[in-house]
């Protein structure tokens, strides 16, 4: 039974690290989103992007797809890391 605890603790640590990484990525991408919105559409777009982060990140990633692929990949990485960490946490919580 000790083996199960070691594996469970390992995945708990992995999910905790992923949560920290996702939080840092989310903050960076959020600021980046507001800057992109301001440069392309002005103050009101930046304000709306600031107030609605997830929706605006999806919107701007689609809108500037092909022009700024680094931003697209950053948004994709943020959502992916958060999703993987959430799935691990949900699986750990079930058992």
PDB file of C-alpha atoms in Angstrom:
ATOM      1  CA  UNK A   1       0.000   0.000   0.000  1.00  0.00           C
ATOM      2  CA  UNK A   2       2.930   2.320   0.485  1.00  0.00           C
ATOM      3  CA  UNK A   3       3.529   2.300  -3.280  1.00  0.00           C
ATOM      4  CA  UNK A   4       0.092   3.841  -3.908  1.00  0.00           C
ATOM      5  CA  UNK A   5       0.828   6.653  -1.464  1.00  0.00           C
ATOM      6  CA  UNK A   6       4.142   7.426  -3.166  1.00  0.00           C
ATOM      7  CA  UNK A   7       2.496   7.580  -6.592  1.00  0.00           C
ATOM      8  CA  UNK A   8      -0.399   9.646  -5.232  1.00  0.00           C
ATOM      9  CA  UNK A   9       2.000  12.081  -3.552  1.00  0.00           C
ATOM     10  CA  UNK A  10       4.040  12.339  -6.754  1.00  0.00           C
ATOM     11  CA  UNK A  11       0.981  13.278  -8.803  1.00  0.00           C
ATOM     12  CA  UNK A  12      -0.148  15.691  -6.113  1.00  0.00           C
ATOM     13  CA  UNK A  13       3.224  17.449  -6.383  1.00  0.00           C
ATOM     14  CA  UNK A  14       2.996  17.423 -10.193  1.00  0.00           C
ATOM     15  CA  UNK A  15      -0.479  18.962 -10.097  1.00  0.00           C
ATOM     16  CA  UNK A  16       0.696  21.593  -7.603  1.00  0.00           C
ATOM     17  CA  UNK A  17       3.633  22.546  -9.829  1.00  0.00           C
ATOM     18  CA  UNK A  18       1.324  22.699 -12.855  1.00  0.00           C
ATOM     19  CA  UNK A  19      -1.006  24.980 -10.903  1.00  0.00           C
ATOM     20  CA  UNK A  20       1.844  27.401 -10.179  1.00  0.00           C
ATOM     21  CA  UNK A  21       3.034  27.299 -13.802  1.00  0.00           C
ATOM     22  CA  UNK A  22      -0.513  27.864 -15.079  1.00  0.00           C
ATOM     23  CA  UNK A  23      -0.963  30.817 -12.719  1.00  0.00           C
ATOM     24  CA  UNK A  24       2.247  32.474 -13.878  1.00  0.00           C
ATOM     25  CA  UNK A  25       1.439  31.820 -17.533  1.00  0.00           C
ATOM     26  CA  UNK A  26      -2.090  33.149 -17.041  1.00  0.00           C
ATOM     27  CA  UNK A  27      -0.805  36.390 -15.535  1.00  0.00           C
ATOM     28  CA  UNK A  28       1.724  36.922 -18.330  1.00  0.00           C
ATOM     29  CA  UNK A  29      -0.798  36.082 -21.056  1.00  0.00           C
ATOM     30  CA  UNK A  30      -3.402  38.343 -19.451  1.00  0.00           C
ATOM     31  CA  UNK A  31      -1.072  41.341 -19.511  1.00  0.00           C
ATOM     32  CA  UNK A  32      -0.039  40.434 -23.064  1.00  0.00           C
ATOM     33  CA  UNK A  33      -3.712  40.244 -24.082  1.00  0.00           C
ATOM     34  CA  UNK A  34      -4.454  43.697 -22.713  1.00  0.00           C
ATOM     35  CA  UNK A  35      -1.437  45.123 -24.548  1.00  0.00           C
ATOM     36  CA  UNK A  36      -2.495  43.493 -27.830  1.00  0.00           C
ATOM     37  CA  UNK A  37      -6.067  44.730 -27.414  1.00  0.00           C
ATOM     38  CA  UNK A  38      -4.839  48.266 -26.729  1.00  0.00           C
ATOM     39  CA  UNK A  39      -2.474  48.306 -29.711  1.00  0.00           C
ATOM     40  CA  UNK A  40      -5.045  46.937 -32.140  1.00  0.00           C
ATOM     41  CA  UNK A  41      -8.339  48.411 -30.933  1.00  0.00           C
ATOM     42  CA  UNK A  42      -7.620  51.029 -28.293  1.00  0.00           C
ATOM     43  CA  UNK A  43      -8.541  51.749 -24.708  1.00  0.00           C
ATOM     44  CA  UNK A  44     -12.052  50.249 -24.556  1.00  0.00           C
ATOM     45  CA  UNK A  45     -10.930  46.939 -26.057  1.00  0.00           C
ATOM     46  CA  UNK A  46      -8.089  46.829 -23.551  1.00  0.00           C
ATOM     47  CA  UNK A  47     -10.494  47.544 -20.692  1.00  0.00           C
ATOM     48  CA  UNK A  48     -12.883  44.802 -21.822  1.00  0.00           C
ATOM     49  CA  UNK A  49      -9.954  42.414 -22.246  1.00  0.00           C
ATOM     50  CA  UNK A  50      -8.820  43.246 -18.733  1.00  0.00           C
ATOM     51  CA  UNK A  51     -12.291  42.582 -17.292  1.00  0.00           C
ATOM     52  CA  UNK A  52     -12.968  39.340 -19.219  1.00  0.00           C
ATOM     53  CA  UNK A  53      -9.626  37.511 -19.393  1.00  0.00           C
ATOM     54  CA  UNK A  54     -10.549  34.036 -20.654  1.00  0.00           C
ATOM     55  CA  UNK A  55     -13.015  35.254 -23.257  1.00  0.00           C
ATOM     56  CA  UNK A  56     -10.635  37.947 -24.465  1.00  0.00           C
ATOM     57  CA  UNK A  57      -7.683  35.558 -24.668  1.00  0.00           C
ATOM     58  CA  UNK A  58      -9.674  33.221 -26.870  1.00  0.00           C
ATOM     59  CA  UNK A  59     -10.953  36.138 -28.966  1.00  0.00           C
ATOM     60  CA  UNK A  60      -7.537  37.711 -29.545  1.00  0.00           C
ATOM     61  CA  UNK A  61      -5.828  34.362 -30.142  1.00  0.00           C
ATOM     62  CA  UNK A  62      -8.313  33.665 -32.943  1.00  0.00           C
ATOM     63  CA  UNK A  63      -8.300  37.248 -34.266  1.00  0.00           C
ATOM     64  CA  UNK A  64      -4.514  37.507 -34.641  1.00  0.00           C
ATOM     65  CA  UNK A  65      -3.910  33.857 -35.528  1.00  0.00           C
ATOM     66  CA  UNK A  66      -1.219  33.797 -38.195  1.00  0.00           C
ATOM     67  CA  UNK A  67       0.087  37.256 -37.312  1.00  0.00           C
ATOM     68  CA  UNK A  68       1.352  36.535 -33.794  1.00  0.00           C
ATOM     69  CA  UNK A  69       1.759  32.795 -33.386  1.00  0.00           C
ATOM     70  CA  UNK A  70       3.827  33.183 -30.209  1.00  0.00           C
ATOM     71  CA  UNK A  71       0.785  34.672 -28.489  1.00  0.00           C
ATOM     72  CA  UNK A  72      -1.428  31.875 -29.807  1.00  0.00           C
ATOM     73  CA  UNK A  73       0.968  29.237 -28.473  1.00  0.00           C
ATOM     74  CA  UNK A  74       1.197  31.006 -25.105  1.00  0.00           C
ATOM     75  CA  UNK A  75      -2.610  30.979 -24.768  1.00  0.00           C
ATOM     76  CA  UNK A  76      -2.717  27.338 -25.855  1.00  0.00           C
ATOM     77  CA  UNK A  77       0.013  26.403 -23.354  1.00  0.00           C
ATOM     78  CA  UNK A  78      -1.767  28.216 -20.530  1.00  0.00           C
ATOM     79  CA  UNK A  79      -5.058  26.431 -21.148  1.00  0.00           C
ATOM     80  CA  UNK A  80      -3.315  23.075 -21.658  1.00  0.00           C
ATOM     81  CA  UNK A  81      -1.278  23.247 -18.457  1.00  0.00           C
ATOM     82  CA  UNK A  82      -4.334  24.315 -16.466  1.00  0.00           C
ATOM     83  CA  UNK A  83      -6.432  21.522 -17.977  1.00  0.00           C
ATOM     84  CA  UNK A  84      -3.855  18.819 -17.298  1.00  0.00           C
ATOM     85  CA  UNK A  85      -3.397  20.001 -13.711  1.00  0.00           C
ATOM     86  CA  UNK A  86      -7.156  20.067 -13.181  1.00  0.00           C
ATOM     87  CA  UNK A  87      -7.595  16.554 -14.565  1.00  0.00           C
ATOM     88  CA  UNK A  88      -4.872  15.227 -12.269  1.00  0.00           C
ATOM     89  CA  UNK A  89      -6.476  16.938  -9.267  1.00  0.00           C
ATOM     90  CA  UNK A  90      -9.910  15.509 -10.129  1.00  0.00           C
ATOM     91  CA  UNK A  91      -8.518  11.988 -10.487  1.00  0.00           C
ATOM     92  CA  UNK A  92      -6.687  12.299  -7.156  1.00  0.00           C
ATOM     93  CA  UNK A  93      -9.831  13.603  -5.462  1.00  0.00           C
ATOM     94  CA  UNK A  94     -11.957  10.654  -6.650  1.00  0.00           C
ATOM     95  CA  UNK A  95      -9.839   8.007  -4.934  1.00  0.00           C
TER      96      UNK A  95
END
